[in-house]
Short mmCIF file of C-alpha atoms in Angstrom, two decimals:
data_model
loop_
_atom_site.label_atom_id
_atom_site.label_comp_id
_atom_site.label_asym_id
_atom_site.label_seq_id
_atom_site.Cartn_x
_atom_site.Cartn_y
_atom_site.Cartn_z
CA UNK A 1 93.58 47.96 28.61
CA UNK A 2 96.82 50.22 28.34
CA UNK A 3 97.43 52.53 25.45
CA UNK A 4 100.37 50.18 24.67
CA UNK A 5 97.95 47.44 23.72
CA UNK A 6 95.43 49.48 21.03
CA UNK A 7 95.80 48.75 17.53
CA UNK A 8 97.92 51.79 15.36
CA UNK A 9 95.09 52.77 13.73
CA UNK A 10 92.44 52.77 16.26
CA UNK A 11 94.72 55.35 17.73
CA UNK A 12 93.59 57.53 15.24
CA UNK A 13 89.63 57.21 15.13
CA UNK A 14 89.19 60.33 17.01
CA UNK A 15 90.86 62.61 14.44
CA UNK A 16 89.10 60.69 11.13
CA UNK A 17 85.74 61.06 13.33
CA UNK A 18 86.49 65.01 13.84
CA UNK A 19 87.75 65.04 10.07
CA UNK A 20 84.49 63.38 8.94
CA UNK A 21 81.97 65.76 11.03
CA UNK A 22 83.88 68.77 9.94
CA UNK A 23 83.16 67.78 6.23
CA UNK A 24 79.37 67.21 7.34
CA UNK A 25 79.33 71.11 8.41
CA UNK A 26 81.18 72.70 5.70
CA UNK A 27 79.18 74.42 2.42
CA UNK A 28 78.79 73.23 -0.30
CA UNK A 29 76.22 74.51 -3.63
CA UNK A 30 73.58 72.22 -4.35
CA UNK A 31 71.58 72.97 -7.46
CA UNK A 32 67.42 73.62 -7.50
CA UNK A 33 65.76 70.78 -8.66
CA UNK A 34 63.31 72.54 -11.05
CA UNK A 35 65.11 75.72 -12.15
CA UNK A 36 68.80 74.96 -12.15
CA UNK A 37 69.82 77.40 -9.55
CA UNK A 38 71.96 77.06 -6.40
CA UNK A 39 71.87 77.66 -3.11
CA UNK A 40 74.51 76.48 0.12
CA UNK A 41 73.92 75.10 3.45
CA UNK A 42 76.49 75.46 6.23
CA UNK A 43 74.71 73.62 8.82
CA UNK A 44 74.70 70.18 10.17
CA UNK A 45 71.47 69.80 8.36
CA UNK A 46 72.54 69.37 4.94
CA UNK A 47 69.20 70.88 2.28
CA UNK A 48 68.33 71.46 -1.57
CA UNK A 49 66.55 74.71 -1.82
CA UNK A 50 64.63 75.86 -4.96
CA UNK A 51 64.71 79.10 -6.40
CA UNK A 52 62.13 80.39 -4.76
CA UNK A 53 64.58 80.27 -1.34
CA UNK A 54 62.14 76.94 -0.17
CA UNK A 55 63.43 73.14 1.37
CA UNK A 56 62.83 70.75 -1.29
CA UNK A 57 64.68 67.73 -1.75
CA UNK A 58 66.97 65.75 0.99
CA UNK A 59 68.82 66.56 4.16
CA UNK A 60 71.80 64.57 5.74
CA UNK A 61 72.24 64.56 9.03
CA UNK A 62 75.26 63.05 11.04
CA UNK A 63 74.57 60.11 13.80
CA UNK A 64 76.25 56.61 14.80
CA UNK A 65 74.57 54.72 11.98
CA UNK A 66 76.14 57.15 9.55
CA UNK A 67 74.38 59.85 7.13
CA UNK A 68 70.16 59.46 6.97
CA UNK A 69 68.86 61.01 3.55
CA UNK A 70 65.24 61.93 3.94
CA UNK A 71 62.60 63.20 1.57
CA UNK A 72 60.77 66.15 2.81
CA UNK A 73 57.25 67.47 2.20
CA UNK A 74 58.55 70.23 -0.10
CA UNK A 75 60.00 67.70 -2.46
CA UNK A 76 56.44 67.46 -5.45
CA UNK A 77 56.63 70.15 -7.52
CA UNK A 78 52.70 70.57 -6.52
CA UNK A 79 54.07 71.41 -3.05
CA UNK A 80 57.13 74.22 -4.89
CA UNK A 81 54.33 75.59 -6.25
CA UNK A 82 51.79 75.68 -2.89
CA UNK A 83 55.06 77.65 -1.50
CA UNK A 84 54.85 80.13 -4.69
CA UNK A 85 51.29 80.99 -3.75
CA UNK A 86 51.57 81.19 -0.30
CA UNK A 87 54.99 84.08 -0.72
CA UNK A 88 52.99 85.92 -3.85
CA UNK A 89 49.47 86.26 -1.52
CA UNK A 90 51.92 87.75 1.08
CA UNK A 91 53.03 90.08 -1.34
CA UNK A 92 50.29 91.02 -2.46
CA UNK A 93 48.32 91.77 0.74
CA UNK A 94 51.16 93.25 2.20
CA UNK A 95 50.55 95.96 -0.90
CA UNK A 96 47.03 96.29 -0.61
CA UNK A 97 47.40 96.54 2.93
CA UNK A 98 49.85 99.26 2.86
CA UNK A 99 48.68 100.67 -0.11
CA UNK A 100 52.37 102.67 -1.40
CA UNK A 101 52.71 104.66 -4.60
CA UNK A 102 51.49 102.73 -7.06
CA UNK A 103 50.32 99.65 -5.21
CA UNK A 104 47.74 98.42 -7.78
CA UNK A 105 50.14 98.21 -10.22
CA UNK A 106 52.30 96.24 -8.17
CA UNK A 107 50.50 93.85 -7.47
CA UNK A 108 49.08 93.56 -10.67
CA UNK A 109 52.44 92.34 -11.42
CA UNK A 110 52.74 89.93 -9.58
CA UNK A 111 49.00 88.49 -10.13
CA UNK A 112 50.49 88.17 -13.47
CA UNK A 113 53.49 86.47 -13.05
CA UNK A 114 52.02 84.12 -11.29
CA UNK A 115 50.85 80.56 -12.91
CA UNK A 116 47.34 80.23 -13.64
CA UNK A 117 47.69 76.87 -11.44
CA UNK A 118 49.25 79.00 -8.70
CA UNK A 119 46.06 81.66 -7.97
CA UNK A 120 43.55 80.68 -5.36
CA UNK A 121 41.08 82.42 -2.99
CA UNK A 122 43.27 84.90 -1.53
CA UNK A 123 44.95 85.86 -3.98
CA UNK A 124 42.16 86.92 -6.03
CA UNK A 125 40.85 88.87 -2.91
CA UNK A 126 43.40 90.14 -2.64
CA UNK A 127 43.66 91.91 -6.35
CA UNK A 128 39.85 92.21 -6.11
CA UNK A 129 40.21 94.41 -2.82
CA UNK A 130 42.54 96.47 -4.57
CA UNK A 131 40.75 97.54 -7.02
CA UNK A 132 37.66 97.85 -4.43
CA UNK A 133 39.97 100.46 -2.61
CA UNK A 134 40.03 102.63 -6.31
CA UNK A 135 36.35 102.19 -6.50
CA UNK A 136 36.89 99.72 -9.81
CA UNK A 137 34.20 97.77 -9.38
CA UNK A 138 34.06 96.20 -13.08
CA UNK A 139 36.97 94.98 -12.66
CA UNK A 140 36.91 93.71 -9.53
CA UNK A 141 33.70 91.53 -10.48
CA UNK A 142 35.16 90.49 -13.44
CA UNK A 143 37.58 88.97 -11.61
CA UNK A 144 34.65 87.24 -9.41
CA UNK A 145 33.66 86.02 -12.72
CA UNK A 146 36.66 84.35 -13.47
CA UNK A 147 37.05 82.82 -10.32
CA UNK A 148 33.92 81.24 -11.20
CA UNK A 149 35.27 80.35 -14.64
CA UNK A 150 38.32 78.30 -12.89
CA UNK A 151 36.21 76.94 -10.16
CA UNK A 152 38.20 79.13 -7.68
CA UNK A 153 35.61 79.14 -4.60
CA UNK A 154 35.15 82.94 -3.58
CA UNK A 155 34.36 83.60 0.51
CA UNK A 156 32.75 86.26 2.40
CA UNK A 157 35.01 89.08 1.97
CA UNK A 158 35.70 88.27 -2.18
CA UNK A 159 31.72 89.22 -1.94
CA UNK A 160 32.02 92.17 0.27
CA UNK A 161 35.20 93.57 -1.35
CA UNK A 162 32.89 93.99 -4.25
CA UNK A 163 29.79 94.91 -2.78
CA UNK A 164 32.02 97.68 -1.20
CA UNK A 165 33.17 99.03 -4.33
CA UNK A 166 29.64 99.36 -5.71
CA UNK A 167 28.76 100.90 -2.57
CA UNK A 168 31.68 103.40 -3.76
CA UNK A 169 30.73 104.14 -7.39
CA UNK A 170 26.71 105.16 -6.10
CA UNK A 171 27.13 108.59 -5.73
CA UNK A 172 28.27 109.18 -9.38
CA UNK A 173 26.60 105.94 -11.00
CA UNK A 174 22.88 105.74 -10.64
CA UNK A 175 22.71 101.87 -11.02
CA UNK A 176 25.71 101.12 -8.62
CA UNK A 177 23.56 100.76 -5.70
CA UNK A 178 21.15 98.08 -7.66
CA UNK A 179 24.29 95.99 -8.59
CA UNK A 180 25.43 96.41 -4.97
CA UNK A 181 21.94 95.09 -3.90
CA UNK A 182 22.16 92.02 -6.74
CA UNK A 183 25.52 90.67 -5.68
CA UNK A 184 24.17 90.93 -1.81
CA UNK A 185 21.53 88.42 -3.04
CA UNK A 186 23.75 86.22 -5.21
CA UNK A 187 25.84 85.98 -2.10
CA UNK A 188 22.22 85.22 -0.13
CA UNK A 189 21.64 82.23 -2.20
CA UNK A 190 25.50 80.43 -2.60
CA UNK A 191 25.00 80.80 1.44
CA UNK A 192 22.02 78.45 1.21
CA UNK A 193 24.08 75.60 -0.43
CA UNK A 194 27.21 76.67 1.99
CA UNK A 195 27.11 78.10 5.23
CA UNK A 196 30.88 78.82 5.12
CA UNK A 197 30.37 81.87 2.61
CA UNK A 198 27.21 83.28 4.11
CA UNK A 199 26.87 87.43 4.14
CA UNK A 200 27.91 89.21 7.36
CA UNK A 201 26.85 93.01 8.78
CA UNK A 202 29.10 94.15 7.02
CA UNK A 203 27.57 93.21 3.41
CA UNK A 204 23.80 94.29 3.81
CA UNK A 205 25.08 97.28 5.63
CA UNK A 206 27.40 98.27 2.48
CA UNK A 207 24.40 97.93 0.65
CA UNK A 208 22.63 100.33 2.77
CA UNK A 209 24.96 102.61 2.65
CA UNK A 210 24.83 102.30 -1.35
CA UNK A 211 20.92 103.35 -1.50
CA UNK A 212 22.14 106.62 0.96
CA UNK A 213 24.94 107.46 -1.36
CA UNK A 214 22.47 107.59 -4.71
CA UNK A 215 22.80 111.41 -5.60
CA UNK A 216 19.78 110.33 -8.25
CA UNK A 217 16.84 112.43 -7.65
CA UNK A 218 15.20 109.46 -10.07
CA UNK A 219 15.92 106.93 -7.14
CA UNK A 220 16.31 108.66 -3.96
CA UNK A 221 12.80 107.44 -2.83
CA UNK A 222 13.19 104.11 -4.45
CA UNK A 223 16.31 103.94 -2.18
CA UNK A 224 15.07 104.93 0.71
CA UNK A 225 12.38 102.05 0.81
CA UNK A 226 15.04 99.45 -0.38
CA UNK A 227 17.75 100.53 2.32
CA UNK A 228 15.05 100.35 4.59
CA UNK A 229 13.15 97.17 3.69
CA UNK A 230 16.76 95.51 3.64
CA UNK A 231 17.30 96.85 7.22
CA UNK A 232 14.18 94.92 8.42
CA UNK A 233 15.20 92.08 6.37
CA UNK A 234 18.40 91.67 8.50
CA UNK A 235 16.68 92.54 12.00
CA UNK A 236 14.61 89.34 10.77
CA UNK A 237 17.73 87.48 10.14
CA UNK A 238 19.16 88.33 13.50
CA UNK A 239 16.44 86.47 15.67
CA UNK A 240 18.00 83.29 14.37
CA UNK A 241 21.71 84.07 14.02
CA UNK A 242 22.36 87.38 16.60
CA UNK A 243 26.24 87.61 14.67
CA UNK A 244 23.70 89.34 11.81
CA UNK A 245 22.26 92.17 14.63
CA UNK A 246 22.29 95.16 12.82
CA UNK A 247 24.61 98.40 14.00
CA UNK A 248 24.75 101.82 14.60
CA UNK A 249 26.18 101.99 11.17
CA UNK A 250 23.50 100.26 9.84
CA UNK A 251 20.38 102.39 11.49
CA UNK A 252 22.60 105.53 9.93
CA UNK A 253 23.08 104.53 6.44
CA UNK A 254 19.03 103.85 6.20
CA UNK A 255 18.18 107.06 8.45
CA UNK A 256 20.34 109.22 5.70
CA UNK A 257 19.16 107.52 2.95
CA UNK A 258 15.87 108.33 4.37
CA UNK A 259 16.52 112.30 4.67
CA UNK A 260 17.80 111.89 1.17
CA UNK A 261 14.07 111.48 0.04
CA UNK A 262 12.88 114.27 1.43
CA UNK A 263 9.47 112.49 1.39
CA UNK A 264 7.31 113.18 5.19
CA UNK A 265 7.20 109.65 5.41
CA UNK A 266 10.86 109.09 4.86
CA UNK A 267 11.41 111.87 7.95
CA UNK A 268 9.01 110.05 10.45
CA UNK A 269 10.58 106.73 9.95
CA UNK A 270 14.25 107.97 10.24
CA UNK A 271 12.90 109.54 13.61
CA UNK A 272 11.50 106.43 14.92
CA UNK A 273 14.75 104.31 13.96
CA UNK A 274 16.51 106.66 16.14
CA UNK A 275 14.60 105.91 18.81
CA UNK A 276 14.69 102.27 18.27
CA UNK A 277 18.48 102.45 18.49
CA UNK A 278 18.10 104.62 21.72
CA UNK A 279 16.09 102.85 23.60
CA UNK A 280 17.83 99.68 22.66
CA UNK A 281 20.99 100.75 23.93
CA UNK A 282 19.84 103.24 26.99
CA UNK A 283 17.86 100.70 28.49
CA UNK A 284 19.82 97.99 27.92
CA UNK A 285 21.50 96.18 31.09
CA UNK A 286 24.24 94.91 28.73
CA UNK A 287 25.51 97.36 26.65
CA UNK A 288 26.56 96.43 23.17
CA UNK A 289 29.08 98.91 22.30
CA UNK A 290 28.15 98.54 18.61
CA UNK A 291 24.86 99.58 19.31
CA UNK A 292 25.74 103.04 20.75
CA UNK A 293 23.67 106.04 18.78
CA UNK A 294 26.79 107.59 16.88
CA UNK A 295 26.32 111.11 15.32
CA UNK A 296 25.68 110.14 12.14
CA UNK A 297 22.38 108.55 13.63
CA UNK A 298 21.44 112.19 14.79
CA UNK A 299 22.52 114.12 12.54
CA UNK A 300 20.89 112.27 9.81
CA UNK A 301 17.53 112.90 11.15
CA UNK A 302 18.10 116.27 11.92
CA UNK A 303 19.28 117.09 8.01
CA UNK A 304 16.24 114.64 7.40
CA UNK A 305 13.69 117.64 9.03
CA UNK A 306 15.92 120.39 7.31
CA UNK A 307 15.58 118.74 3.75
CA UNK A 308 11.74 117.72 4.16
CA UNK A 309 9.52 118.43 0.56
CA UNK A 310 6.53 119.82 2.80
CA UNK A 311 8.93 122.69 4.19
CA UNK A 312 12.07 122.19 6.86
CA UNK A 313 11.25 122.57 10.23
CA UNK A 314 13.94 124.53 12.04
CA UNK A 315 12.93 124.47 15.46
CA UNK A 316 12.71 120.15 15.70
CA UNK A 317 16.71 120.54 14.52
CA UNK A 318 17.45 122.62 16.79
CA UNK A 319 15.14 120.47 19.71
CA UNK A 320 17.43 117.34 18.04
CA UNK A 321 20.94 119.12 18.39
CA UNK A 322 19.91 120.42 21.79
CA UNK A 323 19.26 116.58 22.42
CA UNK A 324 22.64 115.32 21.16
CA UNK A 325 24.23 117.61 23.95
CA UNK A 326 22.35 116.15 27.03
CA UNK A 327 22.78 112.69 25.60
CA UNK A 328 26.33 113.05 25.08
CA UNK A 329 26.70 114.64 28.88
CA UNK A 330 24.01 112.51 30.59
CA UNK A 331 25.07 108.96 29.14
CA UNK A 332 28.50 109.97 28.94
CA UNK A 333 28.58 109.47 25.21
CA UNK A 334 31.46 110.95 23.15
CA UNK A 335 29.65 109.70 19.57
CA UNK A 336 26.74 111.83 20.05
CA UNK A 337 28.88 114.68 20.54
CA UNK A 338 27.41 117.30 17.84
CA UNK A 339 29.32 117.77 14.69
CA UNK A 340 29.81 120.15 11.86
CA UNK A 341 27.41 118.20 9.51
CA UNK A 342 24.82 118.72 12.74
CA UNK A 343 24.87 122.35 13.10
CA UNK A 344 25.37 123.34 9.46
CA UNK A 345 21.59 121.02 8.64
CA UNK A 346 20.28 123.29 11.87
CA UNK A 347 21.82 126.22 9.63
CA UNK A 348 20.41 124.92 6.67
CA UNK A 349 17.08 124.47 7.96
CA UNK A 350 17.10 128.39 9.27
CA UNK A 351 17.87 129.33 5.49
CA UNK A 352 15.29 127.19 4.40
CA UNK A 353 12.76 128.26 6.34
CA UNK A 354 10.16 131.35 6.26
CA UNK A 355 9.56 131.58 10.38
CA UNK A 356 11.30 134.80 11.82
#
C-alpha cells in the first residue's frame, strides 16, 4: 500500500499516540486518600500516595488495550496504618540503637504519637529497651504490663530487656536481683505454653549477674546460693536443648557472686567452677569459643581467697595470678591475660593478711 492510498487521518496516529504517552508521563498532584494531602508522580506508573510518603490507591499504566487501573495492597486503611508502625519501630530502634542526646525522649515521642492500634511487639521493645539502657526498670515493666493489658504478645528479648535492667538497679536496690529472678521464672512458665518465647543464656545469666551485683551484706550469701543453684538449673536444661549451655560469662557472674559471700564454702565452690570451665575447654577436641576461661573467671576466685571471713590467703592469689600467666602463654589465651582487678585482689589480700 502507497502513502498515497492511507486515509488523512491515519496519517496522523503516530503523533496523537506520542501526544497521548507524553500525557501518561507528565505530573500531576493527586490528593491522600485519608488525610487530604498531595503528592506527584512523574513516571509511567501513575500512584496515590498517603501522607505518610506510602502507595495506596491506583496506578495507570500505558499498553495496547489502553490505561489498566489496579488496586494495590496499600489501599485498607488497616494496611496505611501497618506502614505507620513499621516507619515509627524504625525510628525508634534506630534511637535506641544509636542512643544521641536525648534519645529516650525522642522516642518517647514518637511512642506517643503513635495510635494505640498502631503499637505492637517491637515497638514496645523497643521503648522498653530504652529505658533498660537508663536502668528504669519500673517503667520498663510497666510497660510489660500493659502489653499484657492490650494483649500485645511480648518475646524473648521484651523479657530480657527487663530482666537486664533489674540486673542494673542490684547494686543500689537490695530487692532488684529477686525481681530479676521472678520475671526469669514468669518467662519460665509462658515458655511452657509457647516455645517461641522461651528464655535464652542470656536471661538466667542476667540473673546471675544480678545476685553478684547485690552490694547487700543482708543477701550476699542468700545470693550466692541462688546464682549458683540457678547455674546448675541451666547446666540441667542444657542436656536437652545444648542452645541453653551455659558460658564463660555465666561461670563468672556465679564465681563473683560467690567471693562476694566471703563464706569458705562460697571460696571452694568458685574454685571448683573454675576448674570445671578449664577442663571443659582445655580438653576439649572442639573448642567452643564461648567456653574459653575469661579473666573475670580468675580473677573472681582470686578476690574470692582475698575477701574470705576465715582470713585471706595471699599466697593461693598469688599461686592463681601466677596461673593466669602460663595459661594465657601455654594455651595461647589472650582472656586470661591478668588484669588490674587481678593484681590489685593479690594486693588486697597482702593488706589483709598478717603473714610477713
Amino acid at each position: 500500500m502507497c502513502m498515497k492510498s492511507i486515509p488523512p487521518f491515519l496519517k496522523l496516529a503516530p503523533l496523537l499516540l506520542f501526544v497521548f504517552h507524553q500525557s501518561l508521563t507528565t505530573a500531576f498532584v493527586v490528593p491522600c486518600c485519608y488525610c487530604s494531602s498531595s503528592s506527584s508522580s512523574t513516571t509511567l506508573w501513575r500512584r496515590k500516595y498517603n501522607c505518610w510518603g506510602q502507595q495506596t490507591c491506583l496506578w495507570m499504566k500505558a499498553s495496547s488495550s489502553g490505561i489498566k487501573r489496579k488496586r494495590n495492597s496499600y489501599h485498607s486503611k488497616d494496611n496505611v496504618y501497618a506502614s505507620r508502625t513499621m516507619e515509627c519501630n524504625r525510628q525508634i530502634a534506630n534511637l535506641v540503637k544509636k542512643k544521641p542526646k536525648g534519645y529516650l525522649e525522642k522516642a518517647l515521642k514518637i511512642f506517643d504519637g503513635m495510635d494505640e492500634t498502631q503499637r505492637d511487639t517491637y515497638t514496645y521493645t523497643s521503648i522498653i529497651s530504652a529505658y533498660a539502657s537508663k536502668g528504669d526498670a519500673h517503667k520498663a515493666e510497666k510497660l510489660l504490663r500493659e502489653m499484657q493489658e492490650l494483649s500485645i504478645r511480648p518475646n524473648v528479648v521484651t523479657y530480657s530487656s527487663i530482666i537486664n535492667a533489674w540486673a542494673r538497679r542490684s547494686s543500689r536496690d537490695a530487692k532488684a536481683a529477686q525481681r530479676a529472678e521472678e520475671i526469669l521464672w514468669e518467662l519460665e512458665r509462658l515458655s511452657e505454653k509457647d516455645s517461641s518465647v522461651k528464655p535464652n543464656v542470656r536471661c538466667y545469666t542476667s540473673v546471675m549477674d544480678a545476685w553478684a551485683r547485690n552490694k547487700s551484706k543482708k543477701y550476699s550469701t542468700k545470693g550466692a546460693e541462688r546464682a549458683y543453684d540457678i547455674l546448675q538449673h541451666l547446666k540441667q536444661l542444657s542436656t536437652n536443648d545444648p542452645s541453653l549451655s551455659p558460658n564463660a560469662f555465666s561461670y563468672s557472674a556465679v564465681i563473683n557472686a560467690l567471693a562476694n559471700s566471703g563464706e569458705d564454702k562460697a571460696v571452694e565452690k568458685a574454685e571448683c567452677l573454675l576448674n570445671e570451665i578449664e577442663s571443659s575447654y582445655y580438653n576439649s577436641t572442639n573448642l567452643d569459643d564461648s567456653m574459653r576461661p575469661n579473666t573475670f573467671c580468675y580473677s573472681g576466685v582470686i578476690n574470692a581467697y582475698a575477701k574470705r571471713k576465715s582470713g585471706p590467703d595471699p599466697r593461693k592469689c598469688e599461686e592463681l595470678l601466677q596461673h593466669m600467666l602460663n595459661v594465657s602463654k601455654k594455651y595461647d589465651n589472650p582472656d586470661a591475660i591478668p588484669n588490674a582487678y587481678a593484681y590489685s585482689a593479690v594486693l588486697l589480700a597482702w593488706s589483709k593478711s598478717k603473714l610477713p
